[in-house]
Structures are given as C-alpha cells and as structure tokens.
Amino acid sequence: MSANNFAYIPGSIKGYDLPLENFIPPLPKSTFTSWIEKMGLSDHLLIDPISANPLLPVELAASGYRVLSARSNPIIWLITEVAASAPTKKDFSTVLNKLYNTRQGNATLFDHLQDLYITPCVNCGKMVQPDGFVWEKGKDQPISRVYHCQFCADEGEKDISNFDIENLNRLGNLGIHRSRAFQRVVSGSEYEQISLNAALDCYLPRALYVCMLLANRLERLSLKKDQAKYIRAVLLSVFNDAHSLKHWPPRDYRFLQLSVPIKFFERNLFLSLQTASQHWKHINTAVKVSYWPNLPGEGGGICFYQRDLADKNKLVSNNTPTAITTIFPRPGQAFWTLSAVWSGWLWGSKAVSSIRSALGRRRYDWYWFTKAVHIALKRITPSLQENTLALSILPQYTPNLAFGLFTGVNAAGFELMGSAYRVSDEMLQCQWKKRPAAKSILQSEFDLRKIIDQYLTARGEPAEYHRIIMQTIIEFAQGDGIPINISDVKESDFSRLQNLIKQLLAETNFLKPFSSDLSGGSRWWLMNEKDIESPISERVESVIRKLLLSRKEIHLEDLDREICEIFTGEQTPEPELVNTILQSYTAPSPDDPYLLRLRSNESADAREKDIIEIRDILIRTGKSFDLQVTGNSIIYWKDPESKNNSYIFYPTISSEISQFVFKQEPPENTQQVIVFPASRSSWIYYRLHHDPRFASAVENGWHFLKFRYLRRLVKKDGLDIHSWIELLDSDPPLWDPPTQLKFL
C-alpha cells in the first residue's frame, strides 16, 4: 500500500454564513491558511484557478496572503468583491433606503412590497408579515402560510385565508414579468432557451414580479461604484430566496438540480430584502482588490484575472514562487444555470456571455468533470514552476467525482502526494505537486486484491464499499495507475474499476460481508485474518486518552487536528468516532463548551484504584460462590462441580478489548465478561454497532459488566451463583447520543 501521510485539516468550529450557501461548495474555515502555514508558503503567490467559493480568496487575503483568483462566474466575483470591501450595516441601509424610497404608483416601493405579502392573524385578526407561504407543486394558489404575530404571539403554519388569495389575485396577469425575466438573459440558441425556461419554472409569478420590479429599479438608481455592488449583493440574496427549490418542511441540503419539490416554500421577499445584508459581513477590515497584471503587494490582497488570459499570457514571472489553493465544486445544473439568469437580471444580457455555456449544458458526469478540471488547470500550468504545491478540496465528493478529479489533475501535469477524507463531512482533501516536465510516467498495473487486503489489514475493522473503492482510487492516483494524457481517458474507465471491485467483493474465499443498517450499507472483512492490526477505533481512543491525560484542558479544534496529524490518509477518523470517545472521557469547561477537560474520575490514579477495587470485588465474589478463583489482571472463576459456571473476567478502563476478544482461546463452556467503567457504555455500544466483526465475535459466551453495576450487584442480599447468572446482563451498554460535541 502506498504511503499516504497527508493529514486531513479540519476547519474551524465556527464557519461562515455564506450567501447562496445551498449552491456554493462549503469552505472549511482556516483549513487553507493552516496548510499554508504548515507548508511554509506564506511568501508564495496563491492561485485559485477555479474560484468556486467566493470567500476563499477573501479569507486568504485577510490573513495577509497574496491571491490570484480566476474571474469566470459574475455571481462568484460579486460576492468576493463585496465581502472583500467589508461593508458596514450603514453601507447596506443607505442603498436600501434609496431603493425603498422609489415610487411604485401612489406608494413607495417599501409600502408596495409590504402589501404584497401581508396576511391576517388567525387569533387577533391584525395584519402581519408572514415568513412565507406553503405551496404544492402544480397548484395555482398556496395551501397555507407561516407567521409569527407580533401582537398576540400566535405562530406556526395556518390554513390559507380568502384575503391571501384575493391579495395574490390583485396582481393580475403576471405573465409579462416572466417575459421580462426571459429577455434580460435570452440568447439565440433554442437549447439555451429551454434551460432558461426550466430555471424560470422554479419561480412563482409573484416572486418573478418582485424580482423584475427590483431589477428595473436598479437601473434607475443613481449610485456610486461601491453602492452599486452593495445593492446588487442585496438583490442577489433576494433572487436566491425567491426560487421554489426549498422543501417544506425545511431541510438542509444543496440544490444540484432545477427540480421543484412536491411541497415547497415561497419566501416573503419583503422580509428577505430587509434581512439580506446579514449574510454579507465576514471580515472586519477590507482587503485590497486589483486586476491582472497588477498583482497584490506586501500585506496581501486579491488580484482577479480572466480565465482566457491564462491561455494567452504567462500569469506570473518565472521567479515568483506560487502555490495553488482551490476548491473544486461538485458539478450541478442548478447553480450555473441560475448564475446565468441572475447575471442577466443584475447586469443585463451582456454579463451572461462568460457563462452562457451553462445554459446549454445538461450532462455533468465524472467524465465531463475530468475534462473541466483538466482545462482549468492546464491553462495555468505554463505559469508554474516545477514542484509547485497545491491543496485542493472537493466538497460533497463521491467516488466517481473523486476519480474524475484525480484523473483531470493528473493529466494536467500534477502528481498526487497524499489525500484524506471524512465521509460525514463529505470532504476530500488532496495535496499535489507539479510534475517535472522531463519525468516520464508509465501507467502501472495494480493488484486490486492486494490493495483491499492491505487496506483492511491496516484498518483492523471491516469497511463499507465507499471506503474500499476510495482507497482503490487513491492508490491508483498515487501509484501512477491513471493516464497522464487526457486523450487516453475513456468514459468506461470508472465503470470498469467499479466492476472489478464488485467482483472481488463477491469472492467468498477472499471477503465476507456483514449486513448493516448504517449509512453505506454492508461492511466487508477478510476471510484470512493474518497479521491484522488492532482496530483503528481502539488506536484512536488510546491516542485521545493519552492526549487528555497529558493536558489539564484542550480545545476541541486543537485536539481534532492533533488526532488527524497522527491518523493520516485513509486512517483519518470520522468526527462521530472522535465525538463519542470524547464524551466518554471529558466534560466541557463551564466558560467554553469547546474547551475540554478530563473528568476527575478518569485520571490515571483514579482508574488504577478502580481496577484494583474491581479485581478485589471479583475475587471476593467468586470465593463467596465457592468457586476456584485465580488470576490477577484477568480473573478466572472455575466451578469444580459444573462446567457451566466458569467465568473469565477482563477488567479494563477502555474499549481496547480486541486483545481479549480476538486473541484469547477460552476453555469450552466458559463465559467471558468485559468489566468496564459505565462512562464507556456509549463508546462500547458504538463499537458493537459500527464494527460487525467485533459484534459477531462477542455474540455467544460474552457479557458486558459495568463497574457501577457490579458494585450494586454484589451488595444484593442473598446473591448466589444462580442469581448472578440471572442478573449479569441486566445493565448492558446503551447508546447515549453525543450532544455536547455534536459541532465537531
């Protein structure tokens, strides 16, 4: 198995409140700055050739770094420019007041928009502004409204009223506003017009009416340059709130397709306009923004360049040290199509030209993704020195997209140095290096069976299909198993790899499956258990316990990063695993829930006393049953008259019990008991639930006995061997969902 020592870099606990967060790939806060510091690249010019997340260059520039950022999507560019200027609340209120004070008939725009959504309170009858209205797909009127009455505190989802229907009908025929929305974006291609109509189908008539009303007002306002950016930022937030892609009841998910749910929510756009600026405050001090060829100077800043410039010019001089920091977005129809629509609404049809191809694109598979990645990186490759480093993140990754990413980057002239991922974060992080031009690469053949065998052996636990295929893909990418010429990449490459892996998973003389109701489905394990490492979960627990014992207190972010530095690459532990272990050992500081302290009863001295006490109790209890008692660290009970009353006890202060479960050969008809602190209950339950090999091994003849239950049990009047047998399993390990650290 190839050495993969790349350490996953967790983002800060408190992330960004990102405009358009349901469309834009997430940015783990401080991940890139931590990588730059770790690799000693603070003097390098950082290049983002994708510019998928608008806050990445802002975060880097605010930290004092110089950033060269591709400008392709006008919407991303707008968010970056506004965030970089660090607007104040007053900046937004100034432009909003100008907008509100424009006239609509005999009323101000403020009053007109307010009247579009008002609804009567069911309880007191007074008019209130609702959060919005609930619709069912295909119906021509809403079915309910959601509000909180500021007069009587009545709230919740209420049936639609006659007033709401009449108020909606007062707007008359709204078809003209759809035509205006279309004309601001329209092009000559019939195929593009089909995509545009699909996007407009995601807007209710009232929503389109408000959007076009605001877009038309924008053209009439007399604004300074910065003010024009701020009002466009506000309107962009409103346009995003206006679409009908939001499920009802609400749920957290990312919009990839232009598909209106069966039941959806119409947001009150009057309220959206008032609250839009809340999403636009990310840094306190503005960062400098320039345009190529005026690169940022000392102190940091952002320089935008047009992507096509990279095809015609060398972006940076030969002696300029550079590094790539970029996020690759998961391909999706929704955002790029709506970006074209919103660009037309905010700037007119000319602004759509740079991303007009999005309106004609329907297919976003791994093969398309491979080519898109290759093109984006190939453009800047001539500007980079050999061995230029790159950190890339692929959020919301899937195995096929990971395969496309590795293939595209590899073909663009970069070799993979290492990668790591967290399934629950849906985040794949990769470190690359520009391949020397003179380096010749021959595509290698791989033994898939050996890759899987070595992976499971090193993991020490069964793994789901996702992890097995990801490990195979990473091995391919790191070991020259992927073509270096884009012309050699075939659409069938990924499906071929999938089929080969599935064939191996079906080989009963190689692997055995364990069915599971966990996400990811069945887990697979080796038939030949030779030289197996201890389970990864036990190794993580051991390291966490040592870290906690060595510190008076530790911040959650620091601990998580230290854990990821120790368990690198494919061994990166999931947050839930770390979370469950921490709940078993720590308590949060009263002043800071993220500052963790080892509980007093978890100190080395306290647990040593527990073990001594528990062994003494077991020895005394066994003797009270007239059994033969032997042993010290492990306690043996033997009934000379009955084979059924023989026990082996394994007192432990952790869940590191594979040494007992997998390596002991007990005598026939002997019951085996893991004796453990009650605070490990959730952790052991987690192990049983997530490690089917472990759960299968303890199905028969194994028991779990808590310290506290043993203490209570031996105080029971009349306790004998028969009542012992009956009561032994009355307090099993149970799952207590982690709550204090769910933010990890």
XYZ file of C-alpha atoms in Angstrom, residues 7-678:
672
model
C -3.106 14.839 7.360
C -6.716 15.932 6.983
C -7.106 19.568 8.102
C -10.408 20.109 9.938
C -11.984 23.520 9.552
C -12.726 25.800 12.485
C -15.827 25.021 14.505
C -17.425 28.349 13.697
C -17.714 28.534 9.926
C -19.083 31.081 7.504
C -22.666 32.197 6.996
C -22.262 32.104 3.239
C -24.559 33.862 0.754
C -26.096 31.231 -1.545
C -24.858 28.509 0.816
C -27.242 25.936 -0.697
C -25.468 26.304 -4.052
C -21.847 27.190 -3.353
C -19.417 24.473 -2.195
C -18.639 24.901 1.509
C -15.376 26.429 2.672
C -13.925 24.845 5.837
C -12.744 27.900 7.718
C -8.967 28.175 8.294
C -8.152 24.891 6.506
C -6.216 26.583 3.707
C -4.443 29.060 5.991
C -3.383 26.181 8.242
C -1.982 24.296 5.238
C -0.065 27.365 4.004
C 1.491 27.866 7.421
C 2.328 24.180 7.791
C 3.998 24.019 4.360
C 5.866 27.331 4.785
C 4.238 29.028 1.778
C 3.405 32.415 3.293
C 5.630 34.266 0.783
C 4.062 32.499 -2.231
C 1.511 33.922 -4.630
C -1.559 31.758 -4.115
C -3.537 30.929 -7.238
C -7.170 29.852 -7.321
C -7.853 28.794 -10.935
C -11.399 27.575 -10.159
C -12.810 30.282 -7.847
C -15.749 28.130 -6.797
C -16.077 29.607 -3.315
C -16.077 33.416 -3.214
C -14.834 33.668 0.380
C -11.655 31.621 -0.100
C -9.604 34.496 -1.618
C -11.083 36.861 0.986
C -10.035 34.603 3.873
C -6.530 34.233 2.446
C -6.098 37.935 1.698
C -7.422 38.893 5.156
C -4.700 36.641 6.611
C -2.055 38.661 4.754
C -1.579 36.426 1.707
C -1.461 37.445 -1.958
C -4.112 35.732 -4.073
C -4.566 35.468 -7.835
C -8.179 34.457 -8.445
C -9.842 33.468 -11.706
C -12.891 35.509 -12.637
C -15.388 33.487 -14.620
C -18.761 33.451 -12.875
C -20.065 37.026 -12.334
C -22.033 35.904 -9.279
C -18.973 34.474 -7.524
C -16.996 37.576 -8.450
C -19.700 39.867 -6.993
C -19.750 38.002 -3.669
C -15.954 38.114 -3.447
C -15.760 41.844 -4.195
C -18.482 42.725 -1.709
C -17.011 40.547 1.053
C -13.531 41.975 0.371
C -14.778 45.540 0.850
C -16.019 44.705 4.393
C -19.298 46.650 4.090
C -20.935 48.005 7.229
C -24.555 47.904 8.278
C -24.768 51.571 7.335
C -23.490 50.849 3.810
C -26.408 48.495 3.204
C -29.022 50.644 4.898
C -28.003 53.622 2.752
C -28.593 51.827 -0.551
C -31.725 50.106 0.742
C -33.254 53.435 1.722
C -32.617 54.738 -1.768
C -34.358 51.684 -3.150
C -37.275 51.827 -0.703
C -37.971 55.487 -1.440
C -38.514 54.991 -5.164
C -42.158 55.216 -6.208
C -44.483 52.449 -7.315
C -47.709 54.096 -8.356
C -49.003 56.205 -5.468
C -46.856 54.435 -2.845
C -43.224 53.999 -2.025
C -41.614 50.732 -3.069
C -41.316 49.863 0.634
C -45.078 50.115 1.165
C -45.870 48.359 -2.097
C -43.677 45.342 -1.313
C -45.056 45.187 2.213
C -48.625 44.995 0.896
C -47.775 42.083 -1.433
C -47.404 39.622 1.427
C -49.456 40.813 4.435
C -51.825 38.281 5.950
C -54.410 38.391 8.787
C -53.579 36.692 12.096
C -55.994 33.848 12.803
C -56.090 34.698 16.506
C -56.312 38.509 16.702
C -57.155 39.458 13.120
C -54.408 42.064 12.799
C -52.299 42.203 9.636
C -48.816 40.711 9.922
C -45.874 39.946 7.670
C -45.628 36.156 7.263
C -42.386 34.270 6.816
C -43.941 32.955 3.631
C -46.454 30.621 2.022
C -46.540 26.865 1.510
C -47.396 25.523 -1.955
C -47.979 22.142 -3.504
C -46.450 21.607 -6.919
C -48.948 22.089 -9.725
C -51.461 24.148 -7.743
C -52.291 27.744 -8.668
C -52.543 29.060 -5.122
C -50.790 28.430 -1.785
C -52.222 25.956 0.717
C -51.004 27.590 3.935
C -48.977 30.450 5.425
C -46.358 30.588 8.163
C -46.151 33.576 10.509
C -45.419 34.869 13.993
C -47.852 37.555 15.144
C -46.069 40.371 16.979
C -49.380 41.469 18.515
C -50.684 38.272 20.162
C -47.730 35.835 19.690
C -49.833 33.398 17.670
C -47.497 31.478 15.357
C -46.998 28.473 13.138
C -48.431 27.137 9.885
C -52.030 28.202 9.288
C -54.552 27.477 6.549
C -54.599 29.934 3.677
C -57.214 32.686 4.027
C -59.519 34.277 1.460
C -57.623 37.525 1.959
C -54.368 35.831 0.875
C -55.975 34.541 -2.324
C -57.555 37.914 -3.116
C -54.272 39.713 -2.399
C -52.447 37.384 -4.779
C -55.095 37.825 -7.485
C -54.873 41.642 -7.235
C -51.527 41.457 -9.022
C -53.382 40.453 -12.184
C -51.720 38.708 -15.126
C -48.082 38.239 -14.186
C -47.012 36.625 -17.452
C -45.384 39.822 -18.669
C -42.850 39.627 -15.849
C -41.760 36.170 -16.946
C -41.199 37.598 -20.429
C -39.075 40.396 -18.981
C -37.090 37.910 -16.907
C -36.502 35.882 -20.063
C -35.471 38.857 -22.193
C -32.798 40.015 -19.748
C -30.957 36.727 -20.310
C -32.147 35.382 -23.660
C -29.798 34.232 -26.407
C -30.332 32.877 -29.872
C -29.843 29.186 -29.093
C -33.024 27.164 -28.748
C -31.250 24.728 -26.438
C -30.211 27.570 -24.122
C -33.758 28.895 -24.104
C -35.021 25.516 -22.920
C -32.633 25.685 -19.951
C -33.667 29.266 -19.247
C -37.339 28.300 -19.211
C -36.531 25.437 -16.851
C -34.910 27.956 -14.490
C -37.857 30.349 -14.691
C -40.206 27.454 -13.915
C -38.578 27.479 -10.474
C -40.070 30.923 -9.773
C -43.683 31.593 -8.817
C -45.384 34.501 -10.612
C -45.367 36.754 -7.520
C -41.660 36.024 -6.978
C -40.847 36.911 -10.597
C -42.911 40.073 -10.270
C -40.827 41.213 -7.284
C -37.515 40.201 -8.899
C -38.232 42.139 -12.072
C -39.538 45.100 -10.103
C -36.234 45.222 -8.195
C -34.116 44.653 -11.325
C -35.861 47.551 -13.086
C -35.394 49.838 -10.046
C -31.684 49.001 -10.045
C -31.297 50.560 -13.484
C -32.896 53.821 -12.342
C -30.921 54.353 -9.141
C -28.059 56.839 -9.101
C -25.348 55.049 -7.164
C -21.635 55.243 -6.535
C -19.463 52.281 -7.567
C -19.398 50.611 -4.141
C -23.090 51.326 -3.593
C -23.920 49.567 -6.860
C -22.074 46.482 -5.589
C -23.944 46.535 -2.287
C -27.403 46.851 -3.820
C -26.614 44.058 -6.271
C -25.492 41.909 -3.361
C -28.791 42.518 -1.590
C -30.806 41.781 -4.739
C -28.803 38.599 -5.330
C -29.851 37.364 -1.891
C -33.465 38.171 -2.732
C -33.248 36.376 -6.101
C -31.915 33.352 -4.261
C -34.726 33.476 -1.705
C -37.267 33.839 -4.496
C -36.919 30.428 -6.165
C -39.125 27.451 -5.305
C -36.437 24.821 -4.749
C -36.858 24.933 -0.957
C -38.660 21.954 0.572
C -41.437 22.300 3.097
C -40.995 21.391 5.904
C -37.464 22.813 5.601
C -34.462 20.540 5.329
C -30.766 21.175 4.912
C -29.490 20.124 1.509
C -27.724 21.510 -1.542
C -29.519 22.342 -4.754
C -27.923 20.433 -7.620
C -30.874 20.129 -9.983
C -33.622 22.523 -11.064
C -36.356 20.415 -9.537
C -39.264 21.973 -7.626
C -40.278 19.763 -4.660
C -43.771 18.336 -4.276
C -44.266 20.699 -1.352
C -42.253 23.915 -1.283
C -41.964 27.284 0.423
C -42.492 30.757 -1.038
C -40.392 33.177 0.991
C -41.713 36.630 1.826
C -39.359 38.704 -0.328
C -40.194 41.906 1.527
C -38.618 40.325 4.611
C -35.769 38.923 2.505
C -34.902 42.415 1.345
C -34.744 43.650 4.936
C -32.539 40.821 6.209
C -30.336 40.167 3.148
C -27.353 42.167 4.393
C -26.913 39.846 7.407
C -25.164 37.290 5.167
C -22.588 39.720 3.822
C -20.430 40.561 6.832
C -17.410 38.228 7.009
C -14.303 40.292 7.760
C -13.809 43.461 9.764
C -11.129 45.090 7.641
C -11.319 45.457 3.882
C -8.704 43.747 1.718
C -7.199 45.220 -1.416
C -8.636 44.149 -4.775
C -6.884 44.624 -8.123
C -6.995 43.229 -11.657
C -4.266 41.454 -13.602
C -1.483 42.334 -14.307
C -1.471 44.425 -11.093
C -0.545 41.650 -8.668
C -1.063 42.207 -4.918
C 1.765 43.768 -2.973
C 3.032 43.186 0.544
C 0.321 42.809 3.152
C -1.918 40.689 0.974
C -4.749 41.250 -1.451
C -6.764 39.747 -4.279
C -5.997 40.085 -7.983
C -8.666 38.915 -10.417
C -7.786 37.585 -13.842
C -9.972 36.456 -16.716
C -9.556 32.756 -17.374
C -8.943 33.225 -21.075
C -5.970 35.487 -20.240
C -4.166 32.405 -18.977
C -4.419 30.943 -22.480
C -2.657 33.967 -23.995
C -0.313 35.226 -21.291
C 2.076 33.975 -18.666
C 0.285 34.982 -15.491
C 3.351 35.262 -13.246
C 7.070 35.660 -13.789
C 9.459 32.727 -13.632
C 10.970 33.777 -10.311
C 7.658 34.207 -8.480
C 7.044 31.345 -6.005
C 3.475 30.109 -6.334
C 1.085 27.579 -4.838
C -2.436 26.549 -5.768
C -5.264 26.771 -3.258
C -8.623 25.856 -4.712
C -11.974 24.217 -4.166
C -13.409 22.038 -6.902
C -17.206 22.348 -6.889
C -19.444 19.345 -7.308
C -20.942 19.715 -10.793
C -24.575 20.765 -10.754
C -27.090 22.144 -13.182
C -28.872 24.439 -10.746
C -26.206 26.918 -9.680
C -24.601 27.533 -13.055
C -27.954 27.907 -14.786
C -29.248 30.288 -12.131
C -25.934 32.156 -12.183
C -26.577 32.931 -15.844
C -30.131 34.016 -15.020
C -29.130 36.196 -12.060
C -26.267 37.770 -14.032
C -28.736 38.843 -16.689
C -31.096 40.273 -14.088
C -28.321 42.208 -12.317
C -26.255 43.473 -15.275
C -28.149 42.670 -18.471
C -27.665 40.055 -21.178
C -24.048 41.061 -21.929
C -22.983 39.851 -18.478
C -24.211 36.360 -19.316
C -21.700 35.841 -22.122
C -18.910 34.481 -19.901
C -21.109 31.662 -18.570
C -23.650 31.284 -21.359
C -22.433 27.750 -21.961
C -24.063 26.789 -18.643
C -27.468 27.275 -20.257
C -26.617 24.710 -22.901
C -25.100 22.102 -20.604
C -27.127 19.176 -19.333
C -24.570 16.475 -18.601
C -22.393 16.659 -15.503
C -20.874 13.177 -15.057
C -17.366 12.223 -13.902
C -16.052 12.253 -17.470
C -17.214 15.844 -18.022
C -15.782 16.757 -14.630
C -12.412 15.253 -15.578
C -12.189 17.427 -18.685
C -13.350 20.557 -16.857
C -10.687 20.077 -14.153
C -8.033 19.403 -16.792
C -8.870 22.524 -18.802
C -8.923 24.799 -15.727
C -5.502 23.632 -14.502
C -3.856 23.237 -17.905
C -4.393 26.930 -18.548
C -2.148 27.969 -15.678
C 0.402 25.132 -15.837
C 2.865 27.112 -18.050
C 2.961 29.846 -15.384
C 4.021 27.458 -12.626
C 7.458 26.255 -11.630
C 8.217 22.555 -11.270
C 7.251 21.081 -7.904
C 4.672 23.819 -7.295
C 2.462 22.624 -4.444
C -1.320 22.606 -4.473
C -4.028 21.971 -1.912
C -7.423 21.168 -3.312
C -10.713 20.326 -1.649
C -13.613 18.516 -3.266
C -16.689 19.012 -1.062
C -19.720 16.737 -1.483
C -17.418 14.273 -3.148
C -18.480 10.875 -4.457
C -16.167 8.085 -5.651
C -16.868 8.810 -9.309
C -16.158 12.543 -8.888
C -13.023 11.734 -6.890
C -11.927 9.522 -9.776
C -12.633 12.385 -12.187
C -10.704 14.850 -10.014
C -7.630 12.613 -9.743
C -7.728 11.885 -13.446
C -8.142 15.513 -14.530
C -5.453 16.903 -12.208
C -3.048 14.095 -13.097
C -3.497 14.743 -16.816
C -2.908 18.472 -16.226
C 0.611 17.715 -15.019
C 0.291 17.249 -11.255
C 1.098 14.181 -9.173
C -0.781 13.276 -6.016
C 1.323 13.488 -2.847
C -1.434 12.449 -0.474
C -5.114 12.757 0.319
C -7.602 12.237 3.119
C -11.345 12.431 3.508
C -14.121 12.370 6.049
C -17.274 10.671 4.869
C -19.592 12.546 7.236
C -18.045 15.900 6.258
C -18.387 14.938 2.573
C -14.942 16.484 2.183
C -11.971 15.164 0.179
C -8.653 16.994 0.657
C -5.674 16.424 -1.638
C -2.109 17.698 -1.815
C -0.440 17.804 -5.233
C 2.886 18.735 -6.773
C 3.546 19.873 -10.331
C 5.278 17.047 -12.146
C 8.671 17.837 -13.706
C 8.257 18.095 -17.466
C 11.106 15.662 -18.082
C 9.662 12.995 -15.811
C 8.426 10.021 -17.810
C 5.452 8.106 -16.414
C 4.370 4.654 -17.435
C 0.856 3.732 -16.388
C 1.108 0.914 -13.849
C -0.980 -2.200 -13.408
C -2.422 -2.797 -9.960
C -3.373 -5.853 -7.937
C -6.785 -4.834 -6.608
C -6.955 -7.828 -4.309
C -3.679 -6.785 -2.675
C -4.862 -3.180 -2.268
C -8.042 -4.258 -0.482
C -6.220 -6.865 1.621
C -3.598 -4.380 2.791
C -6.206 -1.701 3.482
C -8.412 -3.906 5.679
C -5.378 -5.422 7.412
C -4.106 -1.954 8.351
C -7.582 -0.755 9.341
C -8.287 -3.717 11.607
C -12.033 -3.307 11.078
C -14.500 -4.124 8.309
C -15.126 -1.320 5.809
C -18.053 -0.316 3.650
C -17.937 -0.228 -0.151
C -17.359 3.542 -0.184
C -14.092 3.279 1.740
C -12.897 0.298 -0.266
C -13.409 1.985 -3.636
C -11.989 5.299 -2.376
C -8.870 3.533 -1.159
C -8.509 1.850 -4.539
C -8.911 5.156 -6.401
C -6.346 6.889 -4.167
C -3.887 4.014 -4.659
C -4.369 4.308 -8.422
C -3.819 8.067 -8.354
C -0.787 7.957 -6.083
C 0.810 4.989 -7.812
C 0.631 6.014 -11.479
C -2.451 3.969 -12.258
C -4.266 6.834 -14.022
C -3.481 8.132 -17.555
C -1.333 11.267 -17.794
C -2.744 12.156 -21.213
C -6.336 13.357 -21.304
C -6.766 11.681 -24.695
C -6.197 8.290 -23.040
C -9.085 8.749 -20.593
C -12.166 6.743 -21.560
C -15.760 7.128 -20.413
C -15.740 3.473 -19.376
C -12.723 3.799 -17.029
C -14.686 4.307 -13.830
C -17.348 1.694 -14.521
C -14.607 -0.784 -15.355
C -12.947 -0.148 -11.991
C -16.299 -0.449 -10.212
C -16.999 -3.809 -11.814
C -13.575 -5.195 -10.897
C -14.066 -4.201 -7.256
C -17.571 -5.652 -7.131
C -16.248 -8.931 -8.491
C -13.685 -9.073 -5.684
C -16.310 -8.245 -3.053
C -18.316 -11.224 -4.280
C -15.411 -13.675 -3.879
C -16.366 -15.720 -0.804
C -12.862 -17.152 -0.419
C -11.455 -13.607 -0.114
C -14.011 -11.447 1.714
C -17.102 -11.930 3.842
C -19.886 -9.356 4.046
C -21.659 -8.159 7.187
C -25.058 -6.625 6.560
C -25.565 -3.256 8.253
C -28.303 -0.685 8.674
C -25.709 2.093 8.923
C -25.183 4.543 6.080
C -23.021 2.973 3.425
C -24.649 -0.438 3.770
C -22.783 -3.701 4.200
C -19.247 -3.945 5.571
C -16.614 -6.343 4.213
C -13.906 -8.231 6.071
C -11.070 -10.591 5.197
C -11.516 -14.345 5.270
C -7.807 -14.767 6.008
C -7.103 -12.816 9.217
C -3.313 -12.805 9.060
C -1.216 -10.114 10.781
C -4.253 -7.923 11.428
C -3.606 -4.577 13.080
C -5.619 -3.632 16.167
C -8.915 -1.889 15.228
C -8.491 1.718 14.173
C -11.157 2.822 16.682
C -9.119 1.393 19.571
C -5.965 3.134 18.368
C -7.792 6.451 18.149
C -9.150 6.002 21.678
C -5.676 5.214 23.021
C -4.192 8.378 21.488
C -7.067 10.578 22.680
C -6.783 9.230 26.220
C -3.033 9.908 26.290
C -3.564 13.445 24.988
C -6.208 14.135 27.616
C -4.063 12.716 30.422
C -1.124 14.915 29.377
C -3.105 18.185 29.383
C -5.095 19.999 32.008
C -7.501 21.043 29.265
C -7.528 21.087 25.472
C -9.607 22.913 22.890
C -11.688 20.721 20.639
C -10.181 22.189 17.453
C -6.635 21.569 18.671
C -7.404 18.011 19.715
C -9.116 17.148 16.447
C -6.200 18.492 14.411
C -3.689 16.591 16.530
C -5.674 13.396 16.005
C -5.703 13.960 12.232
C -1.940 14.601 12.278
C -1.437 11.183 13.871
C -4.016 9.236 11.854
C -3.329 10.334 8.301
C -4.643 9.421 4.877
C -7.114 6.542 4.811
C -6.966 6.237 8.623
C -8.483 9.692 9.230
C -11.123 9.154 11.942
C -14.698 10.311 11.487
C -15.995 13.141 13.727
C -18.629 10.839 15.252
C -15.909 8.438 16.363
C -13.864 11.222 17.969
C -17.039 12.760 19.397
C -18.154 9.528 21.071
C -14.736 8.894 22.611
C -14.558 12.443 23.970
C -17.990 12.179 25.538
C -16.762 9.056 27.311
C -13.796 10.841 28.919
C -14.370 14.595 29.100
C -16.601 17.365 30.335
C -16.766 20.833 28.745
C -15.461 23.871 30.577
C -18.270 25.946 32.162
C -16.973 29.025 30.337
C -16.349 27.454 26.925
C -18.167 24.352 25.631
C -15.292 23.746 23.185
C -12.673 23.632 25.936
C -12.465 20.035 27.161
C -11.282 18.701 30.487
C -10.676 15.123 31.512
C -13.219 14.228 34.195
C -11.677 13.794 37.634
C -12.668 10.117 37.822
C -10.762 9.499 34.556
C -7.334 10.360 35.950
C -4.701 7.629 35.879
C -4.708 7.340 39.687
C -8.497 7.177 39.937
C -8.774 4.486 37.282
C -5.927 2.469 38.806
C -7.830 2.453 42.099
C -10.976 1.369 40.230
C -9.185 -1.568 38.639
C -7.750 -2.682 41.990
C -11.188 -2.416 43.586
C -12.961 -4.253 40.771
C -10.470 -7.116 40.786
C -10.847 -7.396 44.558
C -14.656 -7.488 44.251
C -14.482 -10.213 41.599
C -12.089 -12.307 43.673
C -14.207 -11.990 46.834
C -17.459 -12.621 44.987
C -16.149 -15.726 43.240
C -14.933 -17.130 46.532
C -18.308 -16.388 48.138
C -19.847 -18.633 45.470
C -17.456 -21.420 46.484
C -15.672 -21.221 43.144
C -11.993 -21.651 42.452
C -10.630 -18.119 41.857
C -7.290 -17.432 40.192
C -5.576 -14.702 38.237
C -4.564 -11.105 38.758
C -5.050 -8.796 35.761
C -7.528 -11.326 34.371
C -9.768 -13.082 36.908
C -10.852 -16.715 36.490
C -13.795 -18.406 38.194
C -13.976 -22.161 37.935
C -16.708 -24.378 39.324
C -15.208 -27.803 40.024
C -18.669 -29.343 40.005
C -20.245 -27.664 36.956
C -18.637 -26.593 33.674
C -21.445 -24.081 33.087
C -20.440 -21.793 35.964
C -16.926 -20.983 34.769
C -16.093 -17.325 34.011
C -13.199 -15.233 32.775
C -13.283 -11.537 33.675
C -11.349 -8.856 31.784
C -11.354 -5.635 33.835
C -10.488 -2.667 31.599
C -10.739 1.112 31.722
C -11.048 1.497 27.931
C -12.675 -0.228 24.992
C -9.313 -1.586 23.822
C -10.605 -5.120 24.163
C -9.714 -6.733 20.839
C -6.736 -8.267 22.681
C -9.278 -10.256 24.694
C -11.943 -10.877 22.071
C -9.768 -11.952 19.149
C -6.646 -13.344 20.794
C -7.937 -15.495 23.661
C -8.919 -19.147 23.325
C -11.171 -19.801 26.337
C -11.980 -23.285 27.595
C -15.233 -24.800 26.386
C -18.426 -23.671 28.193
C -16.646 -20.712 29.781
C -18.449 -17.368 29.943
C -16.307 -14.297 29.256
C -17.023 -10.901 30.770
C -15.693 -7.477 29.828
C -15.798 -5.354 33.007
C -15.644 -1.639 32.229
C -16.496 1.868 33.558
C -20.093 2.933 32.918
